[in-house]
PDB file of C-alpha atoms in Angstrom:
ATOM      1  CA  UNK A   8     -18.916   7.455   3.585  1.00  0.00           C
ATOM      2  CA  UNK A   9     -17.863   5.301   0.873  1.00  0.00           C
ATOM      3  CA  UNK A  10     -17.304   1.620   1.584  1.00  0.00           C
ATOM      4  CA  UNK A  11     -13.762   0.850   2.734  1.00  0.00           C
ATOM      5  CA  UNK A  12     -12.855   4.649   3.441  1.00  0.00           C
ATOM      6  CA  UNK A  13     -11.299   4.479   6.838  1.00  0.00           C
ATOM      7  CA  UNK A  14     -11.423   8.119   8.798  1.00  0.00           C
ATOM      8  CA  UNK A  15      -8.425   7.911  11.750  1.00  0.00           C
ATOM      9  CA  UNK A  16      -9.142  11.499  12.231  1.00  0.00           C
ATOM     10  CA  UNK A  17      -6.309  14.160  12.716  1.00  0.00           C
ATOM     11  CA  UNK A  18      -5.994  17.550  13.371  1.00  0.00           C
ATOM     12  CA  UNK A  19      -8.207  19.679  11.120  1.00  0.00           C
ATOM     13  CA  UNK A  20      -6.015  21.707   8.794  1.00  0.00           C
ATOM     14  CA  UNK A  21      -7.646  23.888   5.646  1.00  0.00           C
ATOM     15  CA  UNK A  22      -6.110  21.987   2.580  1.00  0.00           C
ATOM     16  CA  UNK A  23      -4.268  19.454   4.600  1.00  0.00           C
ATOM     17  CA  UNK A  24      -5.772  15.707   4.193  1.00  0.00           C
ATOM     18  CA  UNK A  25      -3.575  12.566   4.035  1.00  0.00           C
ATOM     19  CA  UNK A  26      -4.572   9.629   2.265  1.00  0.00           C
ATOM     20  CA  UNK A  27      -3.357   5.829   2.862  1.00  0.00           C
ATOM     21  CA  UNK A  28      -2.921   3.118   0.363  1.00  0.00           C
ATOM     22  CA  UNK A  29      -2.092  -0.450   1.411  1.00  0.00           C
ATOM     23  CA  UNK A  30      -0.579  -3.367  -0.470  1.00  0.00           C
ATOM     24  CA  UNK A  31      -1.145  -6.149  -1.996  1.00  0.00           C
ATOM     25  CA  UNK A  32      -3.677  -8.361   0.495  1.00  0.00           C
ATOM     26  CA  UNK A  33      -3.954  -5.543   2.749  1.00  0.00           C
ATOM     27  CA  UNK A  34      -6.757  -3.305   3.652  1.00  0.00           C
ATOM     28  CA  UNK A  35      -6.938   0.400   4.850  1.00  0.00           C
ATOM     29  CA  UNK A  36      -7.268  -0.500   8.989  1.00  0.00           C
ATOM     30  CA  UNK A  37      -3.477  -2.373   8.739  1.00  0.00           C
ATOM     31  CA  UNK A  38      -2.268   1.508   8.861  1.00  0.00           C
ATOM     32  CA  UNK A  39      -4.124   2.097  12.255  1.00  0.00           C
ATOM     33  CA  UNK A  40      -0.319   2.311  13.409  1.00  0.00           C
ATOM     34  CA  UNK A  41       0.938   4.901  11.698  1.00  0.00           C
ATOM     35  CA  UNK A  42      -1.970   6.915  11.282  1.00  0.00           C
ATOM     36  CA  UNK A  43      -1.502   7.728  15.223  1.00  0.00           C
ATOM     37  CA  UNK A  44       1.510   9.827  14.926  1.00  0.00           C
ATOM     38  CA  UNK A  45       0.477  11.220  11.250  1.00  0.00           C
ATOM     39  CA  UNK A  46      -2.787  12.773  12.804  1.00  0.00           C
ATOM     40  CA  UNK A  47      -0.785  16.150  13.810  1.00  0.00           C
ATOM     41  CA  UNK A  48       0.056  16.585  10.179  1.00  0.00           C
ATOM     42  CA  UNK A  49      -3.717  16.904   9.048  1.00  0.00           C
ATOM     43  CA  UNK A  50      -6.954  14.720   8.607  1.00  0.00           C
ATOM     44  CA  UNK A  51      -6.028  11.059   7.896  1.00  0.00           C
ATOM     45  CA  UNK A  52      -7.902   8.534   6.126  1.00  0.00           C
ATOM     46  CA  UNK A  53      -7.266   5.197   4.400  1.00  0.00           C
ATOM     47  CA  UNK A  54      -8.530   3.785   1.797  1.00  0.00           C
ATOM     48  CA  UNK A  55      -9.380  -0.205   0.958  1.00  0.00           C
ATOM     49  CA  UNK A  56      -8.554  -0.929  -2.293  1.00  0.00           C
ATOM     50  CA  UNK A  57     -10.974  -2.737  -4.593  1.00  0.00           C
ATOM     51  CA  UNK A  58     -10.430  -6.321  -4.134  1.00  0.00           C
ATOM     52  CA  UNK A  59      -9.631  -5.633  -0.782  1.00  0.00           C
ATOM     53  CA  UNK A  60     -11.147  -4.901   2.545  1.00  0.00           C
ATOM     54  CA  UNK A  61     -14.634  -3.506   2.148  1.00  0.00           C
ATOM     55  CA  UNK A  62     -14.349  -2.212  -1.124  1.00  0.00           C
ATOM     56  CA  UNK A  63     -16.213  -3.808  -4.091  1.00  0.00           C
ATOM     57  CA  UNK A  64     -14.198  -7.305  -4.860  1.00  0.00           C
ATOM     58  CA  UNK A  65     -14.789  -6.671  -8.682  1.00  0.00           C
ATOM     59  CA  UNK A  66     -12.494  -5.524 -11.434  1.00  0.00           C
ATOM     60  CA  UNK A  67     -10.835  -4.599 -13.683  1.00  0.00           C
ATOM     61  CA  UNK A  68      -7.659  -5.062 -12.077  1.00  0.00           C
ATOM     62  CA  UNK A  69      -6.007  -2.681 -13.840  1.00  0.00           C
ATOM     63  CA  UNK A  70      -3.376   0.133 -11.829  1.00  0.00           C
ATOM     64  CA  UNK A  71      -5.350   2.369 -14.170  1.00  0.00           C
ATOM     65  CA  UNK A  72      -8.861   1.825 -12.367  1.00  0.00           C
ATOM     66  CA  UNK A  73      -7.093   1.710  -8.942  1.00  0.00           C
ATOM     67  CA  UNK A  74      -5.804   4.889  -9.661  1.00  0.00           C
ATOM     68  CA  UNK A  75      -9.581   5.989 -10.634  1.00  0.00           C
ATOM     69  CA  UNK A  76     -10.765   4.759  -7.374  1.00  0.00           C
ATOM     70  CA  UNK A  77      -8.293   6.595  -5.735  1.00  0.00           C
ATOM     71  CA  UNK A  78      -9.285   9.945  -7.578  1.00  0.00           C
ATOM     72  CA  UNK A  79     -12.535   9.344  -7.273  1.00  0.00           C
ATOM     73  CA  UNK A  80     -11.524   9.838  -2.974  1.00  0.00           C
ATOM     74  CA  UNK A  81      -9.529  12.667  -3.325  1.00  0.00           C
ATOM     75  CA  UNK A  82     -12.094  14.666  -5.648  1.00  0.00           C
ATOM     76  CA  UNK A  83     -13.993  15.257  -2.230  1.00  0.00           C
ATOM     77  CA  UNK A  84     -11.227  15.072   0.453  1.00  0.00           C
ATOM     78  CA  UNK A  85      -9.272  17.877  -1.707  1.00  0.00           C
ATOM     79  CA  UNK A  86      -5.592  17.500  -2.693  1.00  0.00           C
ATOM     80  CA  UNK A  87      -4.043  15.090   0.068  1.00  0.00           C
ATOM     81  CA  UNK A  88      -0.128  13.525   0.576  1.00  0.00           C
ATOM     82  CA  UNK A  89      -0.927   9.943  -0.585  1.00  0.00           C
ATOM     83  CA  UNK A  90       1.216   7.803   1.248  1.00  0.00           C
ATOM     84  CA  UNK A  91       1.300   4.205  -0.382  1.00  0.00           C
ATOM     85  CA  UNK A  92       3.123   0.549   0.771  1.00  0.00           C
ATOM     86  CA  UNK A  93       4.184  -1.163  -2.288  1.00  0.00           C
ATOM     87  CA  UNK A  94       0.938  -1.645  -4.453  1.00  0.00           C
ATOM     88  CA  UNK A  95      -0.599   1.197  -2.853  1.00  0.00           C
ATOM     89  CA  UNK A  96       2.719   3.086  -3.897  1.00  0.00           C
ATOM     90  CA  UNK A  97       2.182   2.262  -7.384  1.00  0.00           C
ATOM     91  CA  UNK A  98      -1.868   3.578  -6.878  1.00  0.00           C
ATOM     92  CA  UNK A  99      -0.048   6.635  -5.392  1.00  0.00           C
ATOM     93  CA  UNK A 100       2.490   7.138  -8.734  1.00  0.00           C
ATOM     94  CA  UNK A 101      -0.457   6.690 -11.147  1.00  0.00           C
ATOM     95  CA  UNK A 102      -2.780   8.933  -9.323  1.00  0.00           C
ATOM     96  CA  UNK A 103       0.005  11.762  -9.129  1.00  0.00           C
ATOM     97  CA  UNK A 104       1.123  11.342 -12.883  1.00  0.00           C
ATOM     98  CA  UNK A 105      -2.715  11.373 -14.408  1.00  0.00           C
ATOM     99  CA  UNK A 106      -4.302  13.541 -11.499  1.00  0.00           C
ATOM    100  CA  UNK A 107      -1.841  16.111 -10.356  1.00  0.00           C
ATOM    101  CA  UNK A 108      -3.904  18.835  -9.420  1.00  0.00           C
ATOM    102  CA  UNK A 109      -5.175  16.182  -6.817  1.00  0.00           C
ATOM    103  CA  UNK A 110      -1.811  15.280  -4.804  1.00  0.00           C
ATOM    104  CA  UNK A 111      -0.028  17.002  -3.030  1.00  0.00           C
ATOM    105  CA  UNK A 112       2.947  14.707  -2.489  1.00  0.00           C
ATOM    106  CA  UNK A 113       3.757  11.003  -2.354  1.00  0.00           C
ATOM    107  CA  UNK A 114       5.492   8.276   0.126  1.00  0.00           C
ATOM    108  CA  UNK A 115       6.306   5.527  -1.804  1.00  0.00           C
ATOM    109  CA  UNK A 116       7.172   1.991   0.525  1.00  0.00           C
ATOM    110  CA  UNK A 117       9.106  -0.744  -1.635  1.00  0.00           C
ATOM    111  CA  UNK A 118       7.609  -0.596  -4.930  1.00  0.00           C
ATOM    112  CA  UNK A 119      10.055  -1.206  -8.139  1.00  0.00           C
ATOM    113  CA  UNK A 120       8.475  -0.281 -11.591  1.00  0.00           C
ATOM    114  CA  UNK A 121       9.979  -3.189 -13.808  1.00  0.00           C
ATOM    115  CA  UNK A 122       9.308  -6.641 -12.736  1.00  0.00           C
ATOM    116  CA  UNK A 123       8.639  -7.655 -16.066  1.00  0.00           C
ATOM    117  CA  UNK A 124       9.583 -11.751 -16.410  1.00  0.00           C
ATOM    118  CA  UNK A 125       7.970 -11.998 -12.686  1.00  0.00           C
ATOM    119  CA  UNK A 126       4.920 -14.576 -12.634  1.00  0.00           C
ATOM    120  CA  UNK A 127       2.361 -15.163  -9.532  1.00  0.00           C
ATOM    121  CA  UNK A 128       3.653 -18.524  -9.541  1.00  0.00           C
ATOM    122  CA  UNK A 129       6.032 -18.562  -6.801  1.00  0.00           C
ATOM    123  CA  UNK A 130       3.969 -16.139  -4.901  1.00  0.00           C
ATOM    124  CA  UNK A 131       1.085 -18.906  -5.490  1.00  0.00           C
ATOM    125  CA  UNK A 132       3.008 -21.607  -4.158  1.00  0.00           C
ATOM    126  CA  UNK A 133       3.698 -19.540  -0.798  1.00  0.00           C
ATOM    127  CA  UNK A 134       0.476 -18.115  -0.050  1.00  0.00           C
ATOM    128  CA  UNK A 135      -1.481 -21.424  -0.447  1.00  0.00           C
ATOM    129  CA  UNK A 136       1.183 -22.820   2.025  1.00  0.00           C
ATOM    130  CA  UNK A 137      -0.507 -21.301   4.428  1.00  0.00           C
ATOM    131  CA  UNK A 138      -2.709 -22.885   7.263  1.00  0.00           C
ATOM    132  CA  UNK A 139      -5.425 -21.292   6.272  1.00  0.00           C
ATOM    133  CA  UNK A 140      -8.305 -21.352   8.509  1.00  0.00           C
ATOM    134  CA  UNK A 141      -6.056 -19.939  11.175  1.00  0.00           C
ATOM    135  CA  UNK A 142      -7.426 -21.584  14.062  1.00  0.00           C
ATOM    136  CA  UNK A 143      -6.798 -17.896  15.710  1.00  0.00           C
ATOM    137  CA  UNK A 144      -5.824 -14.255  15.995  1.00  0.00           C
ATOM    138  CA  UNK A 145      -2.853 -15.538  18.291  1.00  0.00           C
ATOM    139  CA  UNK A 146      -2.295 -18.441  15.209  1.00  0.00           C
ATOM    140  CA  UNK A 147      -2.020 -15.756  13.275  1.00  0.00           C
ATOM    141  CA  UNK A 148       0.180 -13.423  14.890  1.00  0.00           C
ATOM    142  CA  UNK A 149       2.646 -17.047  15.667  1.00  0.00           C
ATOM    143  CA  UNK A 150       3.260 -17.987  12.020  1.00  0.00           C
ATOM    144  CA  UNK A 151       3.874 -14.138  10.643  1.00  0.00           C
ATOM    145  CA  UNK A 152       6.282 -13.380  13.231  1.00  0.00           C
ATOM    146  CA  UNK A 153       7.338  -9.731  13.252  1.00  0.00           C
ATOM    147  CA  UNK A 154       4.408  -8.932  10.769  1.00  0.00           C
ATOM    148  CA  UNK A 155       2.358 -10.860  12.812  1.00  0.00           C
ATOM    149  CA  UNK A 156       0.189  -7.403  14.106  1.00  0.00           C
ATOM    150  CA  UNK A 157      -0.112  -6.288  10.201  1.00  0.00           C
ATOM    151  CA  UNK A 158      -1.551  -9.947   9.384  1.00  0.00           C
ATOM    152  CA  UNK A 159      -4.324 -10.061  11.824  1.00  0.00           C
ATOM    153  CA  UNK A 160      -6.152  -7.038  10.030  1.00  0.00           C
ATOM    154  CA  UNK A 161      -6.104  -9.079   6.638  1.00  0.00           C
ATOM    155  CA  UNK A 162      -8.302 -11.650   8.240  1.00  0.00           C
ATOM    156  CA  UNK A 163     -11.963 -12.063   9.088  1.00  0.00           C
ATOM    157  CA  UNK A 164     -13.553 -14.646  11.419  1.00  0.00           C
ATOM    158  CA  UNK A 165     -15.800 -17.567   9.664  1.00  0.00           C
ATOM    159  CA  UNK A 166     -17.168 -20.486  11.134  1.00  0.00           C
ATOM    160  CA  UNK A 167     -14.185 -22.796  10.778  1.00  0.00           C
ATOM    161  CA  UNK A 168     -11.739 -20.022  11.610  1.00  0.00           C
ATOM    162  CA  UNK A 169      -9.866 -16.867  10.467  1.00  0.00           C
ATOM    163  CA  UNK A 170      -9.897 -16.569   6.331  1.00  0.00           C
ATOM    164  CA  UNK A 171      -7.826 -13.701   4.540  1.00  0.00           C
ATOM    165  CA  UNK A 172     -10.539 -10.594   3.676  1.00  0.00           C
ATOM    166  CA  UNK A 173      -9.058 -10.960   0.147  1.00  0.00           C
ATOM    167  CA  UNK A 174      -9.684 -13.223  -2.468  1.00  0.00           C
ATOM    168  CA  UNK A 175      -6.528 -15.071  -4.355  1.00  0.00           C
ATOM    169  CA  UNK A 176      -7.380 -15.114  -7.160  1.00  0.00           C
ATOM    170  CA  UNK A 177      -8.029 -11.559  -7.387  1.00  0.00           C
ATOM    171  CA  UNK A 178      -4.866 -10.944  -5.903  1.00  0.00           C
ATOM    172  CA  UNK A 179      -3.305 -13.005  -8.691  1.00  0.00           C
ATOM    173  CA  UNK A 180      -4.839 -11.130 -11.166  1.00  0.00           C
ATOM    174  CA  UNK A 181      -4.061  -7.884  -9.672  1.00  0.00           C
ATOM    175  CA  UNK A 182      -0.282  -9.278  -9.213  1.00  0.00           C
ATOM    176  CA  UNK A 183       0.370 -10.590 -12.450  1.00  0.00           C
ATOM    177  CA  UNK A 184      -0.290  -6.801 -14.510  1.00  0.00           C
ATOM    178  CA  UNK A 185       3.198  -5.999 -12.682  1.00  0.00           C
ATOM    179  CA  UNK A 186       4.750  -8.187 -14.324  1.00  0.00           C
ATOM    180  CA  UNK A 187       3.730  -7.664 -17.736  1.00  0.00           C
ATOM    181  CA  UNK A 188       4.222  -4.351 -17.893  1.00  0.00           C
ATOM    182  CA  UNK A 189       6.382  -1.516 -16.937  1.00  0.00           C
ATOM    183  CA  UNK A 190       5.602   1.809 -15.565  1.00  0.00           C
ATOM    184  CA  UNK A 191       8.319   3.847 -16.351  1.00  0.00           C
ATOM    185  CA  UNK A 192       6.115   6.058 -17.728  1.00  0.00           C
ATOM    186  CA  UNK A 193       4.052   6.709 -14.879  1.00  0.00           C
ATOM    187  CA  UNK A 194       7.324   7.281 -12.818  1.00  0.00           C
ATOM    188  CA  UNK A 195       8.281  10.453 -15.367  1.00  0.00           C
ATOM    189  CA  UNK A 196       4.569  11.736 -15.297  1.00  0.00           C
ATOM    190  CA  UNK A 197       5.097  12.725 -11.527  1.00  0.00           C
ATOM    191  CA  UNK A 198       6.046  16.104 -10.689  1.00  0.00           C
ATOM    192  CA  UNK A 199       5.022  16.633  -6.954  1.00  0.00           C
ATOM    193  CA  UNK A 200       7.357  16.025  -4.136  1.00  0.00           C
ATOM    194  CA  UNK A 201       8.458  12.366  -3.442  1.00  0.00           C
ATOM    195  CA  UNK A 202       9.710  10.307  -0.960  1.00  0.00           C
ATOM    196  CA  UNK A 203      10.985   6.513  -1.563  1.00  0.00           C
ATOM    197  CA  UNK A 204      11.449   4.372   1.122  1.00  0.00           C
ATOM    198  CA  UNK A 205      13.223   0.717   0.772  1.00  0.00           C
ATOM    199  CA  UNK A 206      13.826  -2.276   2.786  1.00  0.00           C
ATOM    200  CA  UNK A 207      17.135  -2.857   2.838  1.00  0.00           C
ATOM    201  CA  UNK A 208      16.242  -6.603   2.390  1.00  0.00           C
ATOM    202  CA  UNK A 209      13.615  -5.918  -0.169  1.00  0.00           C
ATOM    203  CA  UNK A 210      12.388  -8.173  -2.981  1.00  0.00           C
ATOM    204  CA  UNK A 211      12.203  -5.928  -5.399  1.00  0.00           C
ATOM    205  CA  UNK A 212      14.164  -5.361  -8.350  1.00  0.00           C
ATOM    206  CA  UNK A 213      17.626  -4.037  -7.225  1.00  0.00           C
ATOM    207  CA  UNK A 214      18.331  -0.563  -7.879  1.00  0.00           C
ATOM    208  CA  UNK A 215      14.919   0.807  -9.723  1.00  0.00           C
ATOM    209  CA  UNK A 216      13.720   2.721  -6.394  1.00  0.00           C
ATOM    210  CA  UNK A 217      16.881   4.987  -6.474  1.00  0.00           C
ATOM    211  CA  UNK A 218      16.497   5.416 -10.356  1.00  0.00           C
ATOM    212  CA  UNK A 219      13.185   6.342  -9.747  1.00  0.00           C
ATOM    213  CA  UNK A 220      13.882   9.444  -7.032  1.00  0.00           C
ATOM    214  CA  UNK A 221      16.968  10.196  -9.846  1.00  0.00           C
ATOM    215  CA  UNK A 222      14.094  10.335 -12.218  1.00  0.00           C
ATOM    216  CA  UNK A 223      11.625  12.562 -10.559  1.00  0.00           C
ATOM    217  CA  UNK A 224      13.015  16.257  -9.911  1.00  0.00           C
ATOM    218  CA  UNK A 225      13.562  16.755  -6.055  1.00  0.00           C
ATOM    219  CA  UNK A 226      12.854  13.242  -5.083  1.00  0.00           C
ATOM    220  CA  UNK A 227      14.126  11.774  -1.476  1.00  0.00           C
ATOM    221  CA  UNK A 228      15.103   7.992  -1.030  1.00  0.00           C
ATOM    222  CA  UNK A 229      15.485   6.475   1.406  1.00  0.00           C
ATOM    223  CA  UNK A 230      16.987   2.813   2.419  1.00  0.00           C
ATOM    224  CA  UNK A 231      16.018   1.123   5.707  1.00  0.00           C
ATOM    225  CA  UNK A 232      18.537  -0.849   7.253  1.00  0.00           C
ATOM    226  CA  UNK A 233      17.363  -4.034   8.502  1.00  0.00           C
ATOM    227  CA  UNK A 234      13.835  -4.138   7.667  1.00  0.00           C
ATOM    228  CA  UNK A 235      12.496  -6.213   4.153  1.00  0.00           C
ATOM    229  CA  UNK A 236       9.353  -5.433   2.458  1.00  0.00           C
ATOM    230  CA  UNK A 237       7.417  -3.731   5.667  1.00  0.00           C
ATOM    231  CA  UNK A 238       9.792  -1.104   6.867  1.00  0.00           C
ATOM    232  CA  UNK A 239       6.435   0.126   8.220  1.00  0.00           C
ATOM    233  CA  UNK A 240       6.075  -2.352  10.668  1.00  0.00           C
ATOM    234  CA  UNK A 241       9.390  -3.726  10.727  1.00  0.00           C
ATOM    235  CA  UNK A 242      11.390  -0.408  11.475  1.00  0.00           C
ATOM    236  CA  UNK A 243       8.916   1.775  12.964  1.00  0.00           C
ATOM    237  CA  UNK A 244      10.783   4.024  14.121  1.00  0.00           C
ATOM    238  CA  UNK A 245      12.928   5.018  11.218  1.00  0.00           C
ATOM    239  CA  UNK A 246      10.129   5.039   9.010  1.00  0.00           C
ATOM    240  CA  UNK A 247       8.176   7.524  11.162  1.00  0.00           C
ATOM    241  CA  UNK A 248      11.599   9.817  11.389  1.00  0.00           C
ATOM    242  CA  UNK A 249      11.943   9.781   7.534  1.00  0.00           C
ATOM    243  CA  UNK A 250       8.151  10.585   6.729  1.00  0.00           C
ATOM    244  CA  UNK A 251       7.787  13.263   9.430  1.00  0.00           C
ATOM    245  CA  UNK A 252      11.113  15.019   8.201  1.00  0.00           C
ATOM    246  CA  UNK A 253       9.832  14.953   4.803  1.00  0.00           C
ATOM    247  CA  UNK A 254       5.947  16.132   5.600  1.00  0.00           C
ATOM    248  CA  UNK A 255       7.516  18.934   7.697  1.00  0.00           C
ATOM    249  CA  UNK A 256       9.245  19.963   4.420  1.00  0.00           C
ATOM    250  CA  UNK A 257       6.671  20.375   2.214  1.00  0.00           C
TER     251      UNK A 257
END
């Protein structure tokens, strides 16, 4: 199997595979949650993203060679739903728009396409604010609070304590393409069914998530009341309602 491909399992459908992207600092196992109820809807797998995980921590950073990678998956599994949180939404646009014949539809978790003017710098500041060794799984799950469970997959155990799996400055790198560029165009190159989901407290630039599902013919979108950047993990419940509604549509 290749290195980072996570295989939940799932009820064995012909044609029906679903494929898992993470974010940013992430890795495929954080979806262990959600791929429970998702296994009646067909095979699911995850994937770690380079950088990330088990995957190969080289470049290029580029969405363009995550998209690849992502392909590159989905060339064996057969055309699969990608379902994507934030970065691994944007992997999930740019594999639909270049490799269509591949997807089969796309759920998109609190990604905006224009944060052009955005640097790593504040991000920088916050992540190395962190008491990194955590001294423990528990320290761990303390100083994230509600996203403490999603944080405890991102780190590995070293001698001195738990380290993230991912390397900064890779994630800078990785980071700072958003916000040079745009990808607008990407948005307009997809043409299979799509769902957006947004925190209702998200980060993101305001408005873009709607203008993308007004963008992309048939699109759903969908805001989640109370939850921020992980409506995953911090509205559970809703999220699972939304995707299972749309999945049963398709």
């Amino acid at each position: 199997m290749r290195p980072g491909l996570i295989d939940f399992g799932g009820d064995e459908r012909p044609g029906v595979s679903i494929l898992l992207l993470h974010g940013l600092m992430g890795r495929a196992r954080t979806w262990w949650p959600v791929a429970q109820w998702l296994k009646r809807y067909g095979r699911v797998r995850a994937l770690d993203a380079r950088g990330h995980g088990r995957a190969p921590h080289t470049g290029p950073w580029t969405t363009e060679r995550f998209a690849e990678d992502v392909a590159d998956v989905l060339a064996d599994l057969g055309p699969s739903v990608l379902i994507g949180h934030s970065m691994g939404g944007l992997h999930a646009w740019a594999t639909a728009a270049k490799y269509p014949e591949l997807v089969r539809a796309v759920v998109s978790e609190d990604f905006a396409p224009d944060q052009r003017g955005r640097t790593v710098e504040t991000w920088r500041g916050y992540f190395e604010s962190w008491p990194v060794p955590f001294e423990s799984l528990a320290h761990v799950r303390e100083f994230f609070g509600t996203a403490g469970g999603y944080f405890t997959e991102c780190v590995e155990e070293r001698e001195d304590g738990y380290h993230l799996i991912a390397d900064l400055e890779n994630l800078y790198e990785i980071a700072a393409e958003w916000g040079r560029r745009d990808y607008w165009s990407i948005v307009d190159g997809i043409r299979c069914p799509l769902l957006l989901v947004e925190g209702e407290h998200t980060a993101m630039p305001a408005g873009q998530q709607a203008e993308v599902a007004a963008r992309v013919p048939g699109a759903k979108h969908l805001i989640v009341s109370g939850s921020a950047h992980l409506p995953h993990a911090e509205a559970p419940e809703t999220y699972r309602g939304a995707v299972e509604a749309f999945l049963s549509g398709l």
